[in-house]
mmCIF file of N, CA and C in Angstrom:
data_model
loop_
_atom_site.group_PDB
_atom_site.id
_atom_site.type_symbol
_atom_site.label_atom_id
_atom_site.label_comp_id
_atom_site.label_asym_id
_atom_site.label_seq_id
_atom_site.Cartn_x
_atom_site.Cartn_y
_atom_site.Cartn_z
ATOM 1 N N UNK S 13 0.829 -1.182 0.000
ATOM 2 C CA UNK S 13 0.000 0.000 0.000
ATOM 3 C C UNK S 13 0.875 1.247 0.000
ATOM 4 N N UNK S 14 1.974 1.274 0.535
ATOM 5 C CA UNK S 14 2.673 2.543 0.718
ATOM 6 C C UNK S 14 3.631 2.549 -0.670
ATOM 7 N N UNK S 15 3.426 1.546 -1.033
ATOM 8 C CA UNK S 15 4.363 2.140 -3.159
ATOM 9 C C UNK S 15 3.598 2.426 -4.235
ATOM 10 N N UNK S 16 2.307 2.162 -3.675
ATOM 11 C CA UNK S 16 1.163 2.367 -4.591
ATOM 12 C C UNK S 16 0.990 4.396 -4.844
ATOM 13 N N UNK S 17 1.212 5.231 -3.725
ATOM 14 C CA UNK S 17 1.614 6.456 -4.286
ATOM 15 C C UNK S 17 2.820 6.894 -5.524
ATOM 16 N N UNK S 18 3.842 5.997 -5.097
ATOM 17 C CA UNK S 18 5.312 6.394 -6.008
ATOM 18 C C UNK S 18 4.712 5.449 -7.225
ATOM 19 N N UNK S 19 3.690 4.362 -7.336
ATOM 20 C CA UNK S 19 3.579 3.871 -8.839
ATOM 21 C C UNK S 19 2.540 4.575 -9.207
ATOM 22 N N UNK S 20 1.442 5.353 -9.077
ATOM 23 C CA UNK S 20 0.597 6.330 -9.526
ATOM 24 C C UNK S 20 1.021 7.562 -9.441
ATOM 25 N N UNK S 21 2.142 8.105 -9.237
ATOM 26 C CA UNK S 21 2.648 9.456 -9.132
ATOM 27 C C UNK S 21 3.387 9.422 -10.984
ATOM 28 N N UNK S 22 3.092 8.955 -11.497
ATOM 29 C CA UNK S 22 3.864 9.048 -13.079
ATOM 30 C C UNK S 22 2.533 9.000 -13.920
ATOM 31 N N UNK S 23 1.215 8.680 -13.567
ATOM 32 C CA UNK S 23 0.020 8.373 -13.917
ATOM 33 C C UNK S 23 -0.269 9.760 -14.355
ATOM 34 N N UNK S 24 -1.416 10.144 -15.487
ATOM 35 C CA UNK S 24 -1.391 11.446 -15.802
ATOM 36 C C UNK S 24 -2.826 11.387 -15.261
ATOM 37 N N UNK S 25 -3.356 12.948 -14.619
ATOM 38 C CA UNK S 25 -4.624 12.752 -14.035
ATOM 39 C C UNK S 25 -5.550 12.604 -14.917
ATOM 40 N N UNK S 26 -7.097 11.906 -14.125
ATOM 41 C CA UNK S 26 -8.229 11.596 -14.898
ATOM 42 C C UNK S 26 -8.494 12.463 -15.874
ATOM 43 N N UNK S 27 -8.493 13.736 -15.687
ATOM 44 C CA UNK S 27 -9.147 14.935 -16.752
ATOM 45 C C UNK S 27 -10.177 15.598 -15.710
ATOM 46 N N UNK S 28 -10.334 15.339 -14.754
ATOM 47 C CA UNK S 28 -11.159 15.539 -13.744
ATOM 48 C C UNK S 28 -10.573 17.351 -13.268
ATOM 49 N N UNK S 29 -11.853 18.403 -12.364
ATOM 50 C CA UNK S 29 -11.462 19.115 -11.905
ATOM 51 C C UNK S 29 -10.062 19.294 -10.440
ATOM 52 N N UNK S 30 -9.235 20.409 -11.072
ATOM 53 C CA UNK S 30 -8.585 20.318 -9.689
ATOM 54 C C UNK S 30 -8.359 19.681 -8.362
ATOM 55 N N UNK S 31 -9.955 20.766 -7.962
ATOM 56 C CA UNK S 31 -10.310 20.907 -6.491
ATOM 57 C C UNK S 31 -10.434 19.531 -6.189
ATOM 58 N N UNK S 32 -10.504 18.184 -7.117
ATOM 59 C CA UNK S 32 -11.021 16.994 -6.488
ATOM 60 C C UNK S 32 -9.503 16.179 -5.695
ATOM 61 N N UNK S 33 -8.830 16.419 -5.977
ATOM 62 C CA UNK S 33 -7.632 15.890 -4.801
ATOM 63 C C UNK S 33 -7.698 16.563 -3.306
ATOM 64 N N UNK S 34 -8.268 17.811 -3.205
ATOM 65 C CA UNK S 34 -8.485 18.618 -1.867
ATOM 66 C C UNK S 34 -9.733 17.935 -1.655
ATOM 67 N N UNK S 35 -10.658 17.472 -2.078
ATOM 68 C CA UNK S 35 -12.322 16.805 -2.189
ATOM 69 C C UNK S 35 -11.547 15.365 -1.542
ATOM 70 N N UNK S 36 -10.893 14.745 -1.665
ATOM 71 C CA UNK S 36 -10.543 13.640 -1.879
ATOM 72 C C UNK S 36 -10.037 13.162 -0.158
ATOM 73 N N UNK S 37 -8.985 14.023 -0.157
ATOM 74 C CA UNK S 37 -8.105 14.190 1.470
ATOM 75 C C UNK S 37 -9.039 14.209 1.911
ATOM 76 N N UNK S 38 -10.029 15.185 2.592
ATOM 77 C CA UNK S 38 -10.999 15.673 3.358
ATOM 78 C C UNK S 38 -11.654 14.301 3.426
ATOM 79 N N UNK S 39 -12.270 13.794 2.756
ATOM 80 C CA UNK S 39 -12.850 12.907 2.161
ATOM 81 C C UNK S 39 -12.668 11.292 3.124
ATOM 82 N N UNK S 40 -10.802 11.109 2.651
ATOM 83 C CA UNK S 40 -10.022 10.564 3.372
ATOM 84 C C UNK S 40 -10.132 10.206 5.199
ATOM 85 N N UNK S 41 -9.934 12.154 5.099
ATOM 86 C CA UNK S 41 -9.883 12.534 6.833
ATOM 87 C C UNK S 41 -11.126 12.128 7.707
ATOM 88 N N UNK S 42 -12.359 12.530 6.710
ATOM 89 C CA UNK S 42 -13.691 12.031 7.521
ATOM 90 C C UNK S 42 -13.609 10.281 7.136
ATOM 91 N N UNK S 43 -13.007 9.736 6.462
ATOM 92 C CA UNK S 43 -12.879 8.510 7.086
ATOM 93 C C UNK S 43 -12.833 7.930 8.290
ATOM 94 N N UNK S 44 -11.864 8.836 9.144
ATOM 95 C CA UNK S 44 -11.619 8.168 10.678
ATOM 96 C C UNK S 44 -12.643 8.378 11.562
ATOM 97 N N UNK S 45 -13.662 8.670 11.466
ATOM 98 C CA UNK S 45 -14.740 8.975 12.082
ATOM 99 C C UNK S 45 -15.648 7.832 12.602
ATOM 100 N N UNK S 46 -15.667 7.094 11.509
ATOM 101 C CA UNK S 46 -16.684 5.957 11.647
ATOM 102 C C UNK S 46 -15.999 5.055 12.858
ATOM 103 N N UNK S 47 -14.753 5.173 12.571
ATOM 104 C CA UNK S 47 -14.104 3.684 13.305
ATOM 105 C C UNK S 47 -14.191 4.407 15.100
ATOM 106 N N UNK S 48 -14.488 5.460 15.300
ATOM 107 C CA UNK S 48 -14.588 5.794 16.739
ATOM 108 C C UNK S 48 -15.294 4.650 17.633
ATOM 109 N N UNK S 49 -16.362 4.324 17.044
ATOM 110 C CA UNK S 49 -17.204 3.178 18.140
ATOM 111 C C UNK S 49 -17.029 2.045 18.027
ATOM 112 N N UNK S 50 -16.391 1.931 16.652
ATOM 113 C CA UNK S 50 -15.802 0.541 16.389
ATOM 114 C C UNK S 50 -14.513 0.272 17.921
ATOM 115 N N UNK S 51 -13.882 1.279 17.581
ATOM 116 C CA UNK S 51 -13.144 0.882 18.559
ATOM 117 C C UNK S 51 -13.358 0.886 20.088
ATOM 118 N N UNK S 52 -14.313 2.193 20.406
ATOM 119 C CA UNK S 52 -14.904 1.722 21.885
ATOM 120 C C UNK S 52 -15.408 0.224 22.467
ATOM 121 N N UNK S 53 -15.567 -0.041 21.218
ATOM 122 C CA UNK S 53 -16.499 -1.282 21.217
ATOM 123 C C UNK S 53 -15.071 -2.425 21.673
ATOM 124 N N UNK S 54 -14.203 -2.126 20.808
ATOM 125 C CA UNK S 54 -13.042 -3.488 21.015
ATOM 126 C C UNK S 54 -12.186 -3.099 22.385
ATOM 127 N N UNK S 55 -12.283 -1.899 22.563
ATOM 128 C CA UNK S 55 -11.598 -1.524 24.132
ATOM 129 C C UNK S 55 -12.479 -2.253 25.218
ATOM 130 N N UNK S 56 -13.895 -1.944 25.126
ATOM 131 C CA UNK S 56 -14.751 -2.860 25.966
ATOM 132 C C UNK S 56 -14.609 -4.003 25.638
ATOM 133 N N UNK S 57 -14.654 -4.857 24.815
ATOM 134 C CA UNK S 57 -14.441 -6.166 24.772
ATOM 135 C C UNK S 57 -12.703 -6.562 25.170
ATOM 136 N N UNK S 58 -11.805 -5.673 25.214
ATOM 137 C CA UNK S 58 -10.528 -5.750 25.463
ATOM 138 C C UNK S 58 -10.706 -5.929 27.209
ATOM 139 N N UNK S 59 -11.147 -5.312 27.622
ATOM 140 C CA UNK S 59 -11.509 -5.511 29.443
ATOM 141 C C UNK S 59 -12.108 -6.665 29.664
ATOM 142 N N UNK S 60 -13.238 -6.636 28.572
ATOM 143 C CA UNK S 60 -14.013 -7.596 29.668
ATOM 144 C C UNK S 60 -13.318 -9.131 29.328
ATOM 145 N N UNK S 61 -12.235 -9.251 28.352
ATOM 146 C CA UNK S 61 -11.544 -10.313 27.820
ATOM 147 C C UNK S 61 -10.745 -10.085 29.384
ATOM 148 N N UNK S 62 -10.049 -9.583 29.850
ATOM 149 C CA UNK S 62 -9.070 -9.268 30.831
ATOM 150 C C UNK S 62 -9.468 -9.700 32.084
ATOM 151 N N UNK S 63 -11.090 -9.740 32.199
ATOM 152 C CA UNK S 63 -11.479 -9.569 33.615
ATOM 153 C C UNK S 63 -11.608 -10.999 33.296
ATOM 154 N N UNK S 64 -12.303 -11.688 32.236
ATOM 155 C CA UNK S 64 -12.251 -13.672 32.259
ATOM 156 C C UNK S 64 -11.351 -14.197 32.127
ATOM 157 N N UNK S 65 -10.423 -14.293 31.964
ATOM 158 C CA UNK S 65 -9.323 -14.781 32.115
ATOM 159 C C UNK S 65 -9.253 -15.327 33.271
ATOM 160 N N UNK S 66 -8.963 -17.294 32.898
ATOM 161 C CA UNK S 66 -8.844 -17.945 33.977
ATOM 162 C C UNK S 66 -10.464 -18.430 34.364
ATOM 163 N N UNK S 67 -11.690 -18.000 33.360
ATOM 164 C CA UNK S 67 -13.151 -18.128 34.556
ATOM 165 C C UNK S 67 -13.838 -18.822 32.933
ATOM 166 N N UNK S 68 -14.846 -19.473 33.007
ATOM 167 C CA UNK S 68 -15.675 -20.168 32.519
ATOM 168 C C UNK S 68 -16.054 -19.658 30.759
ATOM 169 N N UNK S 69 -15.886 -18.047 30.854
ATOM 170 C CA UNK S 69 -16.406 -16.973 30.119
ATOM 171 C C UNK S 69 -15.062 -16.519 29.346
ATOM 172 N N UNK S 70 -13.920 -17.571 29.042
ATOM 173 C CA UNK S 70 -13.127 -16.638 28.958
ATOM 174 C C UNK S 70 -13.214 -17.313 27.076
ATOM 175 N N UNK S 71 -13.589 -17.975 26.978
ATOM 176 C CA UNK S 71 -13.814 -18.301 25.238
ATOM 177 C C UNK S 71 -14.857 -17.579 24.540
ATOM 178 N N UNK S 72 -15.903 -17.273 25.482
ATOM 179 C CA UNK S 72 -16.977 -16.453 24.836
ATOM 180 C C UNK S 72 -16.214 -14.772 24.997
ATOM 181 N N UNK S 73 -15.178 -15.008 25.709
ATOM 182 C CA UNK S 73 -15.015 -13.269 25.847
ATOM 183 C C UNK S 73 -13.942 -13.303 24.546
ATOM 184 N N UNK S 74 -13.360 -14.285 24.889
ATOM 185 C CA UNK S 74 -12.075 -13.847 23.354
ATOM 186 C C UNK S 74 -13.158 -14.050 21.882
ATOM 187 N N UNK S 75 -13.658 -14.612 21.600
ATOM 188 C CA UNK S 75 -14.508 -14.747 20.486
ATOM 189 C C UNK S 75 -15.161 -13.405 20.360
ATOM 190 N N UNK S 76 -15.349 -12.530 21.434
ATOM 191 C CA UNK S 76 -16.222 -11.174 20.941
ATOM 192 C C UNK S 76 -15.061 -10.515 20.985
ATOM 193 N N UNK S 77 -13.694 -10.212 21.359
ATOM 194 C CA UNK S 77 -12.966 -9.835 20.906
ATOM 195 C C UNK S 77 -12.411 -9.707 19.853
ATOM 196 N N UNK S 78 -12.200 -11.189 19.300
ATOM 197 C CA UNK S 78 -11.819 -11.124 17.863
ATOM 198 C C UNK S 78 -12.608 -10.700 16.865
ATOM 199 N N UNK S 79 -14.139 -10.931 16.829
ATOM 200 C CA UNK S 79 -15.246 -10.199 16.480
ATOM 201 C C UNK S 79 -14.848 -8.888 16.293
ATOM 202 N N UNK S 80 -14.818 -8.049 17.422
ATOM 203 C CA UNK S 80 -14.338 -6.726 17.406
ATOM 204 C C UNK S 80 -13.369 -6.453 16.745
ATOM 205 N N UNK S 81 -11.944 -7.101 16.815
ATOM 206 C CA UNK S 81 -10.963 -6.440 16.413
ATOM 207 C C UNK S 81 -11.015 -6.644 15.006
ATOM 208 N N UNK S 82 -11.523 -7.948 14.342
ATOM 209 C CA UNK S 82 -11.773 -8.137 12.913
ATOM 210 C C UNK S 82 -12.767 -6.995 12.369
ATOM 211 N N UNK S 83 -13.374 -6.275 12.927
ATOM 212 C CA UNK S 83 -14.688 -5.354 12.706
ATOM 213 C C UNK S 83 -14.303 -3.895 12.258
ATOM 214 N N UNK S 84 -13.079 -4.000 13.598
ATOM 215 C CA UNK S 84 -12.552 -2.778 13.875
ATOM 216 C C UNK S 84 -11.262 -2.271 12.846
ATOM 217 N N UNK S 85 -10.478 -3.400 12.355
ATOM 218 C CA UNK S 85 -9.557 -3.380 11.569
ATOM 219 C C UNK S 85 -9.987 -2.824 10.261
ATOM 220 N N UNK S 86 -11.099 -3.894 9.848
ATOM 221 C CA UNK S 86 -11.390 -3.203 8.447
ATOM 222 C C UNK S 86 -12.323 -2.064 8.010
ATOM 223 N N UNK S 87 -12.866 -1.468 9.258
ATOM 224 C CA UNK S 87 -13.063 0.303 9.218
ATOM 225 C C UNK S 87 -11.947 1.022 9.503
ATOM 226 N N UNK S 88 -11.091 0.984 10.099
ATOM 227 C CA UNK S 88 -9.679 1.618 10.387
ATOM 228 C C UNK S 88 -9.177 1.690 8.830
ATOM 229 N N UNK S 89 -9.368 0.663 7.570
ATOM 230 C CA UNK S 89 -8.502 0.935 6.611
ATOM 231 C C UNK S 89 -9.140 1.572 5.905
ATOM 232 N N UNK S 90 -10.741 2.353 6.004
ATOM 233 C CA UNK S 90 -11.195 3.545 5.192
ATOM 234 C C UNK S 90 -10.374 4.452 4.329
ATOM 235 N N UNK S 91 -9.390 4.945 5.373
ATOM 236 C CA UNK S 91 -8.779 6.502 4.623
ATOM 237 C C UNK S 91 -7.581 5.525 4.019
ATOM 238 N N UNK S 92 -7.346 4.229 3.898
ATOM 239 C CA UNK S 92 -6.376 3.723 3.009
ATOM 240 C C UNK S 92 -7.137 3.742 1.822
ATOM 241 N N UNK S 93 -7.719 2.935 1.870
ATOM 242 C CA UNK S 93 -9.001 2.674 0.741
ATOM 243 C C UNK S 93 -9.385 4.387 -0.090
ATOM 244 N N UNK S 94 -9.752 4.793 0.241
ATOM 245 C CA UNK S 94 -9.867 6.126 -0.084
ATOM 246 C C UNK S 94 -8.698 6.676 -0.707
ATOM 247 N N UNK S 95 -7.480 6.280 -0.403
ATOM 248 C CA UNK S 95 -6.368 7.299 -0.786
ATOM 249 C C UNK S 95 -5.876 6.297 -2.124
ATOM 250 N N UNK S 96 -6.579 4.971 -2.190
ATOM 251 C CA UNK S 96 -6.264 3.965 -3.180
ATOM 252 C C UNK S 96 -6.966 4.287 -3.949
ATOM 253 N N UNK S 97 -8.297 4.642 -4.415
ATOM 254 C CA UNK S 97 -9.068 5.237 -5.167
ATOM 255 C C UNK S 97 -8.947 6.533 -5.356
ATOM 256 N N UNK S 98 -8.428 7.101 -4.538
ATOM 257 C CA UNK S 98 -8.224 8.850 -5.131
ATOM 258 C C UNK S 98 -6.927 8.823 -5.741
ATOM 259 N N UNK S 99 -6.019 7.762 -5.966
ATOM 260 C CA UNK S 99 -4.401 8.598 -6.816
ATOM 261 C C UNK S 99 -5.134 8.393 -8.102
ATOM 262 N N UNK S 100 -5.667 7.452 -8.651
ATOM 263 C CA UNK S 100 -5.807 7.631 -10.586
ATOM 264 C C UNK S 100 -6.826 8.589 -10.523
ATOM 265 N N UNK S 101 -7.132 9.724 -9.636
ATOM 266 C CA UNK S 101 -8.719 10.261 -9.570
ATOM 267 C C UNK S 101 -7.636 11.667 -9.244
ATOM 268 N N UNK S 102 -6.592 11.913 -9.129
ATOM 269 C CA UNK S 102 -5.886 13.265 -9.025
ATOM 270 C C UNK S 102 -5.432 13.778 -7.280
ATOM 271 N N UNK S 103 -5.732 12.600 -6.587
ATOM 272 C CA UNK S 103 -5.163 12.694 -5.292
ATOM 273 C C UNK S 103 -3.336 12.683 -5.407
ATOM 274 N N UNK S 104 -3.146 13.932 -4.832
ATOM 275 C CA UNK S 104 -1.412 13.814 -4.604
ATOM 276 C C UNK S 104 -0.934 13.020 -3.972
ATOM 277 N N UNK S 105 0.259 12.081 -4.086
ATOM 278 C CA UNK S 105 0.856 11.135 -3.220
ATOM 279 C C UNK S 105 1.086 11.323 -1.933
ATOM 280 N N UNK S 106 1.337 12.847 -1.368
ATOM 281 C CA UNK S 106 1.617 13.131 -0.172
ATOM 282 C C UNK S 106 0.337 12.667 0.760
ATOM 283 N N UNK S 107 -0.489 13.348 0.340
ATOM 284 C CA UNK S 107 -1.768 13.136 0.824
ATOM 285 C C UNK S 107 -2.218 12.296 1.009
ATOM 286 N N UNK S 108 -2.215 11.112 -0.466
ATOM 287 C CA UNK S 108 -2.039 9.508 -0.392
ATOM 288 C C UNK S 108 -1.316 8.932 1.275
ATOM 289 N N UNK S 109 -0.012 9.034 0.951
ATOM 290 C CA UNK S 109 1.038 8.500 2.216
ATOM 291 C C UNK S 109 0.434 9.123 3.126
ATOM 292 N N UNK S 110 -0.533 10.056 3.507
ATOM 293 C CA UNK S 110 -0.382 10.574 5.243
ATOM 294 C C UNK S 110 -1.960 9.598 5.109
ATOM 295 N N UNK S 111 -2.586 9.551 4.210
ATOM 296 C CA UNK S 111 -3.932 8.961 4.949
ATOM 297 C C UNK S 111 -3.657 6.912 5.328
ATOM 298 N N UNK S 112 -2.699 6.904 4.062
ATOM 299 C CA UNK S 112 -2.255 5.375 4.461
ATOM 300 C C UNK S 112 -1.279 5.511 5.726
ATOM 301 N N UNK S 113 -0.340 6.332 6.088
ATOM 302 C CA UNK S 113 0.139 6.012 7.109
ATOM 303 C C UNK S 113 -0.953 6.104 9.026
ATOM 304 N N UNK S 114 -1.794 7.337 8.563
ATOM 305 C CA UNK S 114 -3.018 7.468 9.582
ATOM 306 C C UNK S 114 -3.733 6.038 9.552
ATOM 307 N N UNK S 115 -3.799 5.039 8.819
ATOM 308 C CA UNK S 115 -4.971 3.738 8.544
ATOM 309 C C UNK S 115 -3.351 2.901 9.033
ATOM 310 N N UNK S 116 -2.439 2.980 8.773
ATOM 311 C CA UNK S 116 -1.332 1.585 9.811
ATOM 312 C C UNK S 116 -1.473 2.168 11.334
ATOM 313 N N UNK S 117 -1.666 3.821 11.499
ATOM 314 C CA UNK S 117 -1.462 3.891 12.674
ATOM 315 C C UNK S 117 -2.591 3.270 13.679
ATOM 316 N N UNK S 118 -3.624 3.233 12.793
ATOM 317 C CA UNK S 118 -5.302 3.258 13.438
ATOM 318 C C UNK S 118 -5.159 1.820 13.562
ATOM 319 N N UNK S 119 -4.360 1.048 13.120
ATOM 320 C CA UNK S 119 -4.002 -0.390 13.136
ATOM 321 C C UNK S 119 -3.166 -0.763 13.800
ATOM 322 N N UNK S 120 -2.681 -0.259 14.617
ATOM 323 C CA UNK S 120 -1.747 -0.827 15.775
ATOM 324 C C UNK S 120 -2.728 -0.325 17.219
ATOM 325 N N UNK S 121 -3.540 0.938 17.110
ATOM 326 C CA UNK S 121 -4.455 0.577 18.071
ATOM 327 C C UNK S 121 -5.460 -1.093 18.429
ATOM 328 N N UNK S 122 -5.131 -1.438 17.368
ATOM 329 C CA UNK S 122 -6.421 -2.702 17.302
ATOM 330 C C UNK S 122 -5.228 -4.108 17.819
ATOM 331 N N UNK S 123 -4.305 -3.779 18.102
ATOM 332 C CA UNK S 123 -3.033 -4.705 18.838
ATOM 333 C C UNK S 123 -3.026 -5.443 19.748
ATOM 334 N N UNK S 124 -3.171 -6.435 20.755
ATOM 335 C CA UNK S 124 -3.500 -7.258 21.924
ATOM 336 C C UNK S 124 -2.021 -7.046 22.724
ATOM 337 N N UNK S 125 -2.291 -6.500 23.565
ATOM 338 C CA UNK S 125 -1.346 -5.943 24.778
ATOM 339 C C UNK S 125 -1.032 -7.289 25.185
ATOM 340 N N UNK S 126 0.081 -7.128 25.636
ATOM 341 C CA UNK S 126 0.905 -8.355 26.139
ATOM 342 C C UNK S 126 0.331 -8.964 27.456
ATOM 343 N N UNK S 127 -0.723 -8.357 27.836
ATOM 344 C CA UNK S 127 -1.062 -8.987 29.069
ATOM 345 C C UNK S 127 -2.047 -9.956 28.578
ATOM 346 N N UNK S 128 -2.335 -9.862 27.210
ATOM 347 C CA UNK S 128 -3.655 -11.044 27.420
ATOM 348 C C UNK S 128 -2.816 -12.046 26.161
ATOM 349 N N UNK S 129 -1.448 -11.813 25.679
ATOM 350 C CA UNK S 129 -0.938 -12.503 24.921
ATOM 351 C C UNK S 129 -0.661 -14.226 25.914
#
């Protein structure tokens, strides 16, 4: 995902207006929005995985975890997705690289802390 800017940066744009690479980022940016409850959601299931551990509940708690984090992962890669469809559409690479690097970062939130490894 992160060479996919430097191999569409030689691409000549759609024919499309300007303003649509600034349309595009923005676009990008309200991506991260959605994944807010996604992830409340896997932080709560991240506890209550923490608190079974060791108790009867602790397979039904990791199963809604992974639930979550599988849920949560692939709304986190929105503003990748977005920045993959906006370079042949006149999105600048820079812009590209900061929304893909914002979607790896939003992806190491979704990580299992060493305490429940």
């Amino acid at each position: 995902m992160l060479t996919a800017p430097l191999l569409a940066s030689s691409l000549p744009p759609a024919g499309l207006p300007a303003w649509i690479g600034p349309v595009l980022f923005v676009a990008g940016l309200a991506a991260f929005f959605p994944s807010l409850p996604y992830f409340k959601a896997y932080k709560h299931a991240l506890i209550a995985t923490g608190q079974a551990l060791g108790s009867d509940a602790e397979a039904q708690a990791w199963a809604r975890l992974v639930q979550a984090q599988r849920v949560g992962l692939a709304v986190a890669a929105a503003p990748a997705l977005v920045a993959a469809v906006g370079l042949p559409l006149g999105l600048e690479s820079i812009a590209a690289l900061l929304l893909t690097g914002a979607s790896l970062t939003l992806w190491l939130l979704y990580r299992l802390p060493r305490l429940l490894q």
